[in-house]
CSV table of C-alpha atoms and ligand atoms in Angstrom, one decimal:
chain,number,residue,atom,x,y,z
P,1,MET,CA,-12.6,17.3,4.4
P,2,PRO,CA,-13.9,14.2,6.2
P,3,ASN,CA,-15.0,14.5,9.8
P,4,GLN,CA,-12.8,11.7,11.2
P,5,SER,CA,-13.1,9.8,14.4
P,6,ALA,CA,-10.4,9.3,16.9
P,7,THR,CA,-10.3,5.6,16.0
P,8,ILE,CA,-9.7,6.2,12.3
P,9,ASN,CA,-6.9,8.7,13.1
P,10,VAL,CA,-5.2,6.0,15.2
P,11,MET,CA,-5.6,3.5,12.3
P,12,ILE,CA,-4.2,6.0,9.7
P,13,GLN,CA,-1.3,6.9,11.9
P,14,ALA,CA,-0.5,3.2,12.5
P,15,ALA,CA,-0.6,2.6,8.7
P,16,ARG,CA,1.6,5.6,7.9
P,17,LYS,CA,4.3,4.5,10.5
P,18,ALA,CA,4.4,1.0,9.2
P,19,ALA,CA,4.6,2.4,5.6
P,20,LYS,CA,7.9,4.2,6.5
P,21,SER,CA,9.4,0.9,7.5
P,22,LEU,CA,8.0,-1.0,4.4
P,23,LEU,CA,9.2,1.7,2.0
P,24,LYS,CA,12.7,1.4,3.3
P,25,ASP,CA,12.5,-2.4,3.0
P,26,PHE,CA,11.0,-2.1,-0.5
P,27,ALA,CA,14.0,-0.1,-1.6
P,28,GLU,CA,16.2,-2.8,-0.4
P,29,VAL,CA,14.2,-5.6,-2.2
P,30,GLU,CA,14.6,-3.6,-5.4
P,31,ASN,CA,18.3,-3.8,-5.0
P,32,LEU,CA,18.1,-7.5,-4.3
P,33,GLN,CA,16.3,-8.2,-7.7
P,34,ALA,CA,19.5,-8.3,-9.6
P,35,SER,CA,21.3,-10.5,-7.2
P,36,THR,CA,21.0,-14.3,-6.9
P,37,LYS,CA,20.0,-14.2,-3.2
P,38,SER,CA,16.4,-14.9,-2.6
P,39,PRO,CA,14.6,-11.9,-1.1
P,40,GLY,CA,11.8,-14.1,0.3
P,41,ASP,CA,13.2,-14.2,4.0
P,42,PHE,CA,13.9,-10.5,3.8
P,43,VAL,CA,10.3,-9.8,2.8
P,44,SER,CA,8.9,-12.0,5.6
P,45,LYS,CA,10.8,-9.9,8.1
P,46,ALA,CA,9.6,-6.7,6.5
P,47,ASP,CA,6.1,-8.0,7.0
P,48,LEU,CA,6.7,-8.9,10.6
P,49,ARG,CA,8.3,-5.5,11.3
P,50,ALA,CA,5.3,-3.7,9.8
P,51,GLU,CA,2.9,-5.8,11.9
P,52,LYS,CA,4.7,-5.0,15.0
P,53,ILE,CA,4.5,-1.2,14.4
P,54,ILE,CA,0.8,-1.4,13.6
P,55,ARG,CA,0.0,-3.7,16.6
P,56,TYR,CA,2.0,-1.4,19.0
P,57,GLU,CA,0.1,1.7,17.7
P,58,LEU,CA,-3.4,0.1,17.9
P,59,GLU,CA,-2.9,-1.6,21.2
P,60,LYS,CA,-1.5,1.5,22.7
P,61,ALA,CA,-4.7,3.4,21.8
P,62,ARG,CA,-7.2,0.6,22.2
P,63,PRO,CA,-5.8,-2.0,24.7
P,64,TYR,CA,-9.0,-4.0,25.1
P,65,TYR,CA,-9.6,-4.9,21.5
P,66,GLY,CA,-8.8,-8.3,19.9
P,67,TRP,CA,-6.5,-9.0,17.0
P,68,VAL,CA,-6.4,-11.1,13.9
P,69,GLY,CA,-3.8,-10.8,11.2
P,70,GLU,CA,-1.7,-12.6,8.7
P,71,GLU,CA,1.4,-12.8,10.8
P,72,SER,CA,0.3,-13.9,14.3
P,73,GLU,CA,-2.3,-16.0,16.1
P,74,GLU,CA,-5.7,-14.5,16.8
P,75,THR,CA,-6.1,-12.8,20.2
P,76,ILE,CA,-9.4,-12.3,21.9
P,77,GLY,CA,-9.5,-8.9,23.6
P,78,LYS,CA,-10.9,-8.0,27.1
P,79,ASP,CA,-13.7,-6.5,24.8
P,80,PRO,CA,-14.6,-9.6,22.9
P,81,THR,CA,-17.0,-7.7,20.7
P,82,ARG,CA,-14.2,-5.7,18.9
P,83,ARG,CA,-11.2,-6.8,17.0
P,84,TRP,CA,-8.6,-5.4,14.6
P,85,ILE,CA,-8.3,-7.3,11.3
P,86,VAL,CA,-5.0,-6.5,9.8
P,87,ASP,CA,-2.8,-7.3,6.9
P,88,PRO,CA,0.5,-5.4,7.3
P,89,LEU,CA,1.5,-6.1,3.7
P,90,ASP,CA,-1.1,-7.1,1.1
P,91,GLY,CA,0.4,-7.8,-2.3
P,92,THR,CA,3.5,-9.6,-0.9
P,93,SER,CA,4.3,-11.2,-4.3
P,94,ASN,CA,4.4,-7.7,-5.9
P,95,PHE,CA,6.6,-6.5,-3.1
P,96,LEU,CA,8.9,-9.5,-3.4
P,97,HIS,CA,9.3,-8.9,-7.2
P,98,GLY,CA,9.9,-5.1,-6.8
P,99,ILE,CA,6.5,-4.2,-8.3
P,100,PRO,CA,5.2,-1.0,-6.7
P,101,HIS,CA,1.7,-2.2,-6.0
P,102,TRP,CA,1.0,-3.3,-2.4
P,103,ALA,CA,-0.8,-1.9,0.6
P,104,ILE,CA,-1.4,-2.0,4.3
P,105,SER,CA,-5.0,-2.9,5.3
P,106,ILE,CA,-6.4,-2.3,8.8
P,107,ALA,CA,-10.0,-2.8,9.7
P,108,LEU,CA,-12.1,-2.8,12.9
P,109,GLU,CA,-14.8,-5.2,13.4
P,110,HIS,CA,-17.6,-4.7,16.1
P,111,LYS,CA,-20.1,-7.4,16.8
P,112,ASN,CA,-19.3,-9.3,13.6
P,113,GLU,CA,-19.6,-6.2,11.4
P,114,ILE,CA,-16.8,-4.2,9.8
P,115,THR,CA,-17.3,-0.6,11.0
P,116,THR,CA,-14.0,1.1,10.0
P,117,GLY,CA,-11.3,0.4,7.3
P,118,VAL,CA,-8.1,1.9,6.1
P,119,ILE,CA,-6.1,0.8,3.1
P,120,TYR,CA,-2.9,2.7,2.6
P,121,ASP,CA,-0.7,2.6,-0.6
P,122,PRO,CA,2.5,4.2,0.4
P,123,ILE,CA,3.9,4.2,-3.1
P,124,ARG,CA,1.3,6.6,-4.4
P,125,ASP,CA,0.6,8.1,-1.0
P,126,GLU,CA,-3.1,7.1,-1.4
P,127,CYS,CA,-5.0,6.5,1.8
P,128,PHE,CA,-8.4,5.0,1.3
P,129,PHE,CA,-10.6,4.9,4.4
P,130,ALA,CA,-14.2,4.7,5.5
P,131,GLU,CA,-16.3,4.5,8.6
P,132,LYS,CA,-19.8,3.2,8.8
P,133,GLY,CA,-22.3,6.0,8.0
P,134,ASN,CA,-19.6,8.5,7.3
P,135,GLY,CA,-18.7,8.0,3.7
P,136,ALA,CA,-15.4,6.7,2.1
P,137,TRP,CA,-12.5,8.9,1.3
P,138,LEU,CA,-9.3,8.9,-0.7
P,139,ASN,CA,-7.0,11.3,1.1
P,140,ASP,CA,-9.3,14.4,1.3
P,141,LYS,CA,-11.6,13.4,-1.6
P,142,ARG,CA,-15.0,11.7,-1.2
P,143,LEU,CA,-15.1,8.4,-3.0
P,144,ARG,CA,-17.9,7.1,-5.3
P,145,VAL,CA,-18.1,3.8,-7.2
P,146,SER,CA,-18.1,4.0,-10.9
P,147,GLY,CA,-21.1,5.6,-12.7
P,148,ARG,CA,-20.5,3.6,-15.9
P,149,THR,CA,-23.7,1.8,-17.1
P,150,GLN,CA,-22.5,-0.3,-20.1
P,151,MET,CA,-20.6,-3.4,-19.3
P,152,ILE,CA,-18.6,-3.1,-22.6
P,153,GLU,CA,-17.0,0.0,-21.2
P,154,MET,CA,-16.2,-1.5,-17.8
P,155,LEU,CA,-12.9,-2.7,-16.3
P,156,PHE,CA,-12.9,-5.7,-13.9
P,157,SER,CA,-10.3,-7.2,-11.6
P,158,THR,CA,-9.8,-10.6,-10.2
P,159,GLY,CA,-7.2,-13.0,-8.6
P,160,ILE,CA,-6.2,-16.1,-10.4
P,161,PRO,CA,-5.3,-19.1,-8.2
P,162,PHE,CA,-1.7,-19.9,-8.5
P,163,ALA,CA,0.7,-22.7,-7.2
P,164,ASN,CA,-1.4,-25.2,-5.2
P,165,LYS,CA,-4.4,-23.0,-4.7
P,166,SER,CA,-7.7,-24.6,-5.7
P,167,GLY,CA,-10.3,-23.2,-8.1
P,168,LEU,CA,-8.1,-22.4,-11.2
P,169,SER,CA,-10.4,-24.0,-13.8
P,170,LEU,CA,-13.5,-22.3,-12.3
P,171,THR,CA,-11.8,-18.9,-12.4
P,172,LEU,CA,-10.6,-19.5,-16.0
P,173,LYS,CA,-14.2,-20.4,-17.0
P,174,GLU,CA,-15.5,-17.2,-15.3
P,175,ILE,CA,-12.9,-15.1,-17.2
P,176,GLU,CA,-14.0,-16.7,-20.4
P,177,SER,CA,-17.5,-15.7,-19.9
P,178,ILE,CA,-16.8,-12.1,-18.9
P,179,MET,CA,-14.0,-11.1,-21.3
P,180,PRO,CA,-16.1,-10.7,-24.4
P,181,LYS,CA,-18.6,-8.5,-22.6
P,182,CYS,CA,-16.3,-6.0,-21.0
P,183,SER,CA,-13.4,-3.7,-21.8
P,184,GLY,CA,-10.7,-5.5,-19.9
P,185,LEU,CA,-9.6,-7.5,-16.9
P,186,ARG,CA,-6.7,-6.9,-14.5
P,187,ARG,CA,-4.9,-9.2,-12.1
P,188,ASP,CA,-2.9,-6.8,-10.0
P,189,GLY,CA,-2.1,-9.0,-7.0
P,190,SER,CA,-3.5,-7.0,-4.1
P,191,ALA,CA,-7.1,-7.8,-2.9
P,192,ALA,CA,-7.0,-4.8,-0.7
P,193,LEU,CA,-6.2,-2.4,-3.5
P,194,ASP,CA,-8.6,-4.2,-5.9
P,195,LEU,CA,-11.4,-3.3,-3.4
P,196,ALA,CA,-10.1,0.2,-3.0
P,197,TYR,CA,-10.1,0.6,-6.7
P,198,VAL,CA,-13.8,-0.6,-7.0
P,199,ALA,CA,-14.6,2.0,-4.3
P,200,SER,CA,-12.9,4.8,-6.3
P,201,GLY,CA,-14.6,3.9,-9.6
P,202,ARG,CA,-11.3,2.8,-11.3
P,203,PHE,CA,-12.6,-0.8,-11.4
P,204,ASP,CA,-16.3,-1.4,-12.0
P,205,GLY,CA,-16.1,-4.9,-10.3
P,206,TYR,CA,-13.9,-7.4,-8.6
P,207,TRP,CA,-14.1,-11.0,-7.6
P,208,GLU,CA,-11.9,-13.5,-6.0
P,209,ARG,CA,-11.9,-16.8,-4.0
P,210,GLY,CA,-9.7,-18.3,-1.4
P,211,LEU,CA,-8.9,-15.1,0.5
P,212,ASN,CA,-8.5,-14.5,4.2
P,213,SER,CA,-10.4,-12.0,6.3
P,214,TRP,CA,-7.5,-9.6,6.6
P,215,ASP,CA,-7.2,-9.4,2.8
P,216,ILE,CA,-10.7,-7.9,2.4
P,217,ALA,CA,-12.0,-6.6,5.8
P,218,ALA,CA,-11.1,-3.0,5.3
P,219,GLY,CA,-12.0,-3.0,1.6
P,220,ILE,CA,-15.6,-4.3,2.5
P,221,ILE,CA,-16.5,-1.1,4.4
P,222,ILE,CA,-14.7,1.2,2.0
P,223,VAL,CA,-16.7,-0.2,-1.0
P,224,LYS,CA,-20.0,-0.1,0.9
P,225,GLU,CA,-19.5,3.5,2.0
P,226,SER,CA,-18.7,4.4,-1.6
P,227,GLY,CA,-22.1,3.2,-2.6
P,228,GLY,CA,-21.0,-0.2,-3.9
P,229,ILE,CA,-22.2,-3.6,-3.3
P,230,ILE,CA,-20.4,-6.4,-1.6
P,231,SER,CA,-21.4,-10.1,-1.7
P,232,SER,CA,-19.9,-13.4,-1.1
P,233,LEU,CA,-19.7,-15.7,-4.1
P,234,LYS,CA,-21.9,-18.1,-2.1
P,235,LYS,CA,-25.2,-16.3,-1.8
P,236,GLY,CA,-26.1,-15.3,1.7
P,237,GLU,CA,-22.7,-16.1,3.3
P,238,ASN,CA,-20.3,-13.6,4.8
P,239,PRO,CA,-17.1,-13.0,2.8
P,240,ILE,CA,-15.1,-12.5,6.0
P,241,SER,CA,-15.8,-16.1,7.0
P,242,ASN,CA,-15.5,-17.8,3.6
P,243,GLY,CA,-12.9,-15.7,1.8
P,244,SER,CA,-14.8,-15.4,-1.5
P,245,ILE,CA,-16.0,-12.0,-2.6
P,246,LEU,CA,-17.6,-10.1,-5.3
P,247,ALA,CA,-17.6,-6.2,-5.3
P,248,ALA,CA,-19.3,-3.9,-7.8
P,249,SER,CA,-21.1,-0.7,-8.4
P,250,GLY,CA,-24.9,-1.0,-8.2
P,251,LYS,CA,-25.1,-0.3,-12.0
P,252,VAL,CA,-23.5,-3.7,-12.9
P,253,PHE,CA,-23.9,-5.8,-9.8
P,254,GLU,CA,-26.7,-7.9,-11.1
P,255,GLU,CA,-25.3,-8.5,-14.6
P,256,PHE,CA,-21.8,-9.1,-13.2
P,257,SER,CA,-22.9,-11.5,-10.4
P,258,ASN,CA,-25.1,-13.4,-12.8
P,259,LEU,CA,-22.0,-14.1,-15.0
P,260,ILE,CA,-19.8,-15.0,-12.1
P,261,MET,CA,-22.0,-16.7,-9.5
P,262,THR,CA,-23.6,-19.3,-11.7
L,301,2AM,P1,-0.9,-11.4,0.3
L,301,2AM,O1,-0.2,-10.6,-0.7
L,301,2AM,O2,-1.0,-10.7,1.7
L,301,2AM,O3,-0.4,-12.8,0.4
L,301,2AM,C1,-3.8,-11.8,-4.7
L,301,2AM,O4,-4.6,-12.6,-5.4
L,301,2AM,C2,-4.4,-11.7,-3.3
L,301,2AM,O5,-4.5,-13.0,-2.6
L,301,2AM,C3,-3.4,-10.9,-2.3
L,301,2AM,O6,-4.3,-10.0,-1.6
L,301,2AM,C4,-2.8,-11.9,-1.4
L,301,2AM,O7,-2.4,-11.5,-0.2
L,301,2AM,C5,-3.8,-13.0,-1.4
L,301,2AM,N1,-3.2,-14.3,-1.2
L,301,2AM,C6,-2.2,-14.8,-1.7
L,301,2AM,N2,-1.9,-16.1,-1.3
L,301,2AM,C7,-2.9,-16.4,-0.6
L,301,2AM,C8,-3.3,-17.6,0.1
L,301,2AM,N3,-2.5,-18.7,0.1
L,301,2AM,N4,-4.4,-17.6,0.9
L,301,2AM,C9,-5.1,-16.4,0.9
L,301,2AM,N5,-4.8,-15.4,0.3
L,301,2AM,C10,-3.7,-15.3,-0.4
L,302,CA,CA1,-3.1,-10.2,2.0
Protein backbone atom coordinates (compact mmCIF):
# COMPACT_ATOMS: atom_id res chain seq x y z
CA MET A 1 0.00 0.00 0.00
CA PRO A 2 1.21 3.53 -0.70
CA ASN A 3 2.50 5.70 2.10
CA GLN A 4 0.10 8.60 1.60
CA SER A 5 0.52 12.14 2.91
CA ALA A 6 -2.23 14.01 4.73
CA THR A 7 -2.56 16.29 1.70
CA ILE A 8 -3.27 13.47 -0.70
CA ASN A 9 -5.82 12.01 1.70
CA VAL A 10 -7.64 15.35 1.71
CA MET A 11 -7.59 15.44 -2.10
CA ILE A 12 -8.89 11.87 -2.46
CA GLN A 13 -11.62 12.50 0.08
CA ALA A 14 -12.71 15.66 -1.77
CA ALA A 15 -12.80 13.75 -5.07
CA ARG A 16 -14.83 10.91 -3.57
CA LYS A 17 -17.39 13.30 -2.06
CA ALA A 18 -17.81 15.16 -5.36
CA ALA A 19 -18.10 11.80 -7.14
CA LYS A 20 -21.21 10.91 -5.14
CA SER A 21 -22.90 14.07 -6.34
CA LEU A 22 -21.76 13.59 -9.96
CA LEU A 23 -22.88 9.94 -10.04
CA LYS A 24 -26.35 10.96 -8.90
CA ASP A 25 -26.49 13.63 -11.60
CA PHE A 26 -25.09 11.25 -14.23
CA ALA A 27 -27.96 8.82 -13.59
CA GLU A 28 -30.32 11.73 -14.20
CA VAL A 29 -28.57 12.69 -17.46
CA GLU A 30 -28.95 9.12 -18.70
CA ASN A 31 -32.70 9.47 -18.17
CA LEU A 32 -32.72 12.77 -20.05
CA GLN A 33 -31.12 11.23 -23.16
CA ALA A 34 -34.39 9.94 -24.51
CA SER A 35 -36.25 13.20 -23.88
CA THR A 36 -36.13 16.24 -26.12
CA LYS A 37 -35.02 18.52 -23.26
CA SER A 38 -31.41 19.67 -23.49
CA PRO A 39 -29.38 18.33 -20.59
CA GLY A 40 -26.72 21.05 -21.12
CA ASP A 41 -27.83 23.36 -18.30
CA PHE A 42 -28.32 20.43 -16.00
CA VAL A 43 -24.75 19.29 -16.58
CA SER A 44 -23.34 22.79 -15.94
CA LYS A 45 -25.11 22.70 -12.59
CA ALA A 46 -23.71 19.24 -11.85
CA ASP A 47 -20.26 20.60 -12.60
CA LEU A 48 -20.76 23.57 -10.26
CA ARG A 49 -22.13 21.39 -7.48
CA ALA A 50 -19.05 19.15 -7.73
CA GLU A 51 -16.71 22.14 -7.68
CA LYS A 52 -18.39 23.53 -4.59
CA ILE A 53 -17.92 20.25 -2.74
CA ILE A 54 -14.25 19.97 -3.72
CA ARG A 55 -13.54 23.59 -2.86
CA TYR A 56 -15.19 23.29 0.53
CA GLU A 57 -13.17 20.19 1.41
CA LEU A 58 -9.83 21.55 0.19
CA GLU A 59 -10.23 25.02 1.74
CA LYS A 60 -11.33 23.54 5.04
CA ALA A 61 -8.09 21.54 5.22
CA ARG A 62 -5.73 24.09 3.60
CA PRO A 63 -7.25 27.58 3.97
CA TYR A 64 -4.17 29.46 2.72
CA TYR A 65 -3.78 27.86 -0.70
CA GLY A 66 -4.86 29.51 -3.97
CA TRP A 67 -7.33 28.07 -6.43
CA VAL A 68 -7.66 27.79 -10.19
CA GLY A 69 -10.38 25.76 -11.86
CA GLU A 70 -12.74 25.49 -14.75
CA GLU A 71 -15.76 26.90 -12.98
CA SER A 72 -14.53 30.00 -11.16
CA GLU A 73 -12.02 32.85 -11.28
CA GLU A 74 -8.51 32.25 -10.04
CA THR A 75 -7.93 33.06 -6.36
CA ILE A 76 -4.47 33.85 -5.02
CA GLY A 77 -4.03 32.33 -1.57
CA LYS A 78 -2.44 33.82 1.54
CA ASP A 79 0.31 31.37 0.64
CA PRO A 80 0.93 32.54 -2.93
CA THR A 81 3.36 29.68 -3.64
CA ARG A 82 0.68 27.00 -3.51
CA ARG A 83 -2.50 26.57 -5.51
CA TRP A 84 -5.06 23.90 -6.24
CA ILE A 85 -5.69 23.27 -9.95
CA VAL A 86 -9.06 21.60 -10.25
CA ASP A 87 -11.35 20.24 -12.93
CA PRO A 88 -14.47 18.99 -11.13
CA LEU A 89 -15.70 17.24 -14.29
CA ASP A 90 -13.32 16.40 -17.10
CA GLY A 91 -14.98 14.76 -20.07
CA THR A 92 -18.07 16.96 -19.95
CA SER A 93 -19.22 15.97 -23.45
CA ASN A 94 -19.16 12.30 -22.47
CA PHE A 95 -21.12 13.07 -19.29
CA LEU A 96 -23.65 15.08 -21.30
CA HIS A 97 -24.14 12.24 -23.76
CA GLY A 98 -24.49 9.58 -21.07
CA ILE A 99 -21.10 8.01 -21.90
CA PRO A 100 -19.48 6.60 -18.73
CA HIS A 101 -16.00 8.06 -19.29
CA TRP A 102 -15.29 11.16 -17.24
CA ALA A 103 -13.29 12.04 -14.15
CA ILE A 104 -12.49 14.48 -11.40
CA SER A 105 -9.00 15.98 -11.54
CA ILE A 106 -7.32 17.68 -8.56
CA ALA A 107 -3.71 18.87 -8.49
CA LEU A 108 -1.55 20.82 -6.10
CA GLU A 109 1.11 23.15 -7.46
CA HIS A 110 3.97 24.48 -5.35
CA LYS A 111 6.35 27.12 -6.71
CA ASN A 112 5.21 26.51 -10.28
CA GLU A 113 5.67 22.76 -10.06
CA ILE A 114 2.89 20.18 -9.79
CA THR A 115 3.68 18.15 -6.68
CA THR A 116 0.53 16.10 -6.13
CA GLY A 117 -2.29 14.85 -8.32
CA VAL A 118 -5.49 12.83 -8.07
CA ILE A 119 -7.65 11.68 -10.98
CA TYR A 120 -10.75 9.81 -9.90
CA ASP A 121 -13.00 7.85 -12.27
CA PRO A 122 -16.13 7.19 -10.20
CA ILE A 123 -17.76 4.89 -12.76
CA ARG A 124 -14.96 2.32 -12.48
CA ASP A 125 -13.96 3.35 -8.95
CA GLU A 126 -10.42 3.93 -10.20
CA CYS A 127 -8.41 6.44 -8.20
CA PHE A 128 -5.11 7.39 -9.85
CA PHE A 129 -2.81 9.46 -7.66
CA ALA A 130 0.79 10.52 -7.25
CA GLU A 131 3.03 12.63 -5.14
CA LYS A 132 6.45 13.85 -6.18
CA GLY A 133 9.07 11.27 -5.21
CA ASN A 134 6.50 8.83 -3.88
CA GLY A 135 5.42 6.94 -7.01
CA ALA A 136 2.06 6.78 -8.73
CA TRP A 137 -0.80 4.52 -7.76
CA LEU A 138 -4.09 3.15 -9.02
CA ASN A 139 -6.07 2.39 -5.89
CA ASP A 140 -3.59 0.19 -4.00
CA LYS A 141 -1.46 -0.83 -6.98
CA ARG A 142 1.77 0.82 -8.06
CA LEU A 143 1.63 2.26 -11.57
CA ARG A 144 4.19 1.86 -14.34
CA VAL A 145 4.02 3.19 -17.87
CA SER A 146 3.90 0.67 -20.69
CA GLY A 147 6.88 -1.59 -21.31
CA ARG A 148 6.03 -2.13 -24.98
CA THR A 149 8.99 -1.48 -27.26
CA GLN A 150 7.56 -1.80 -30.79
CA MET A 151 5.50 1.10 -32.05
CA ILE A 152 3.43 -1.22 -34.22
CA GLU A 153 2.09 -2.82 -31.01
CA MET A 154 1.30 0.50 -29.35
CA LEU A 155 -1.99 2.29 -28.74
CA PHE A 156 -2.11 6.08 -28.73
CA SER A 157 -4.64 8.67 -27.72
CA THR A 158 -5.36 12.25 -28.74
CA GLY A 159 -8.03 14.94 -28.79
CA ILE A 160 -9.37 16.20 -32.11
CA PRO A 161 -10.34 19.88 -32.20
CA PHE A 162 -14.09 20.27 -32.66
CA ALA A 163 -16.55 23.13 -33.22
CA ASN A 164 -14.60 26.38 -33.44
CA LYS A 165 -11.36 25.07 -31.87
CA SER A 166 -8.26 25.72 -33.97
CA GLY A 167 -5.67 23.17 -35.12
CA LEU A 168 -7.91 20.59 -36.82
CA SER A 169 -5.83 20.22 -39.98
CA LEU A 170 -2.59 19.92 -37.99
CA THR A 171 -4.08 17.17 -35.81
CA LEU A 172 -5.38 15.33 -38.88
CA LYS A 173 -1.91 15.50 -40.43
CA GLU A 174 -0.38 14.08 -37.24
CA ILE A 175 -2.95 11.29 -37.18
CA GLU A 176 -2.09 10.47 -40.79
CA SER A 177 1.58 10.17 -39.92
CA ILE A 178 1.11 7.96 -36.85
CA MET A 179 -1.70 5.61 -37.94
CA PRO A 180 0.31 3.37 -40.31
CA LYS A 181 3.00 2.92 -37.64
CA CYS A 182 0.93 1.91 -34.59
CA SER A 183 -1.81 -0.48 -33.55
CA GLY A 184 -4.50 2.14 -33.05
CA LEU A 185 -5.64 5.52 -31.86
CA ARG A 186 -8.39 6.46 -29.40
CA ARG A 187 -10.22 9.76 -28.93
CA ASP A 188 -11.93 9.22 -25.61
CA GLY A 189 -12.82 12.81 -24.62
CA SER A 190 -11.16 13.17 -21.22
CA ALA A 191 -7.64 14.58 -21.14
CA ALA A 192 -7.30 13.65 -17.46
CA LEU A 193 -8.14 9.98 -18.11
CA ASP A 194 -5.93 9.93 -21.23
CA LEU A 195 -2.98 10.88 -19.02
CA ALA A 196 -4.00 8.42 -16.30
CA TYR A 197 -4.11 5.69 -18.97
CA VAL A 198 -0.59 6.55 -20.16
CA ALA A 199 0.54 6.34 -16.53
CA SER A 200 -1.03 2.88 -16.20
CA GLY A 201 0.37 1.53 -19.47
CA ARG A 202 -3.03 1.22 -21.15
CA PHE A 203 -1.99 3.84 -23.68
CA ASP A 204 1.62 4.12 -24.83
CA GLY A 205 1.36 7.79 -25.67
CA TYR A 206 -1.02 10.77 -25.81
CA TRP A 207 -0.94 14.23 -27.33
CA GLU A 208 -3.35 17.15 -27.50
CA ARG A 209 -3.41 20.92 -27.97
CA GLY A 210 -5.71 23.70 -26.82
CA LEU A 211 -6.14 22.40 -23.28
CA ASN A 212 -6.33 24.26 -19.98
CA SER A 213 -4.12 23.77 -16.94
CA TRP A 214 -6.88 21.98 -15.01
CA ASP A 215 -7.32 19.34 -17.75
CA ILE A 216 -3.72 18.14 -17.39
CA ALA A 217 -2.20 19.28 -14.06
CA ALA A 218 -2.92 16.12 -12.04
CA GLY A 219 -2.09 13.88 -15.00
CA ILE A 220 1.35 15.44 -15.38
CA ILE A 221 2.61 14.32 -11.97
CA ILE A 222 0.87 10.93 -12.27
CA VAL A 223 2.61 10.21 -15.60
CA LYS A 224 5.98 11.43 -14.31
CA GLU A 225 5.77 9.31 -11.16
CA SER A 226 4.87 6.28 -13.31
CA GLY A 227 8.17 6.65 -15.12
CA GLY A 228 6.72 8.40 -18.18
CA ILE A 229 7.86 11.53 -19.96
CA ILE A 230 5.85 14.73 -20.27
CA SER A 231 6.59 17.47 -22.76
CA SER A 232 4.86 20.45 -24.25
CA LEU A 233 4.35 20.22 -28.01
CA LYS A 234 6.46 23.38 -28.16
CA LYS A 235 9.94 22.34 -27.06
CA GLY A 236 11.12 23.79 -23.77
CA GLU A 237 7.75 25.27 -22.79
CA ASN A 238 5.53 24.31 -19.88
CA PRO A 239 2.32 22.44 -20.86
CA ILE A 240 0.55 24.03 -17.89
CA SER A 241 1.03 27.47 -19.44
CA ASN A 242 0.44 26.69 -23.11
CA GLY A 243 -2.06 23.80 -22.94
CA SER A 244 -0.26 21.56 -25.43
CA ILE A 245 1.00 18.24 -24.17
CA LEU A 246 2.68 15.02 -25.20
CA ALA A 247 2.99 12.13 -22.75
CA ALA A 248 4.65 8.79 -23.39
CA SER A 249 6.69 5.95 -21.99
CA GLY A 250 10.43 6.43 -22.29
CA LYS A 251 10.51 3.52 -24.77
CA VAL A 252 8.65 5.46 -27.46
CA PHE A 253 9.01 9.11 -26.47
CA GLU A 254 11.63 9.97 -29.06
CA GLU A 255 10.03 8.20 -32.00
CA PHE A 256 6.58 9.48 -31.04
CA SER A 257 7.62 13.06 -30.47
CA ASN A 258 9.58 13.08 -33.74
CA LEU A 259 6.37 12.13 -35.55
CA ILE A 260 4.18 14.64 -33.73
CA MET A 261 6.37 17.62 -32.96
CA THR A 262 7.72 18.32 -36.44
P1 LIG B 1 -13.83 19.19 -20.40
O1 LIG B 1 -14.50 17.91 -20.62
O2 LIG B 1 -13.64 19.52 -18.94
O3 LIG B 1 -14.40 20.32 -21.21
C1 LIG B 1 -11.21 16.51 -24.72
O4 LIG B 1 -10.43 16.63 -25.89
C2 LIG B 1 -10.57 17.28 -23.62
O5 LIG B 1 -10.50 18.67 -23.97
C3 LIG B 1 -11.36 17.21 -22.34
O6 LIG B 1 -10.45 17.03 -21.29
C4 LIG B 1 -12.08 18.55 -22.26
O7 LIG B 1 -12.32 19.00 -20.94
C5 LIG B 1 -11.11 19.46 -22.95
N1 LIG B 1 -11.77 20.58 -23.58
C6 LIG B 1 -12.96 20.60 -24.18
N2 LIG B 1 -13.25 21.81 -24.69
C7 LIG B 1 -12.21 22.58 -24.40
C8 LIG B 1 -11.91 23.95 -24.65
N3 LIG B 1 -12.75 24.75 -25.34
N4 LIG B 1 -10.75 24.43 -24.19
C9 LIG B 1 -9.91 23.61 -23.52
N5 LIG B 1 -10.15 22.33 -23.25
C10 LIG B 1 -11.28 21.81 -23.68
CA1 LIG C 1 -11.45 19.50 -18.54
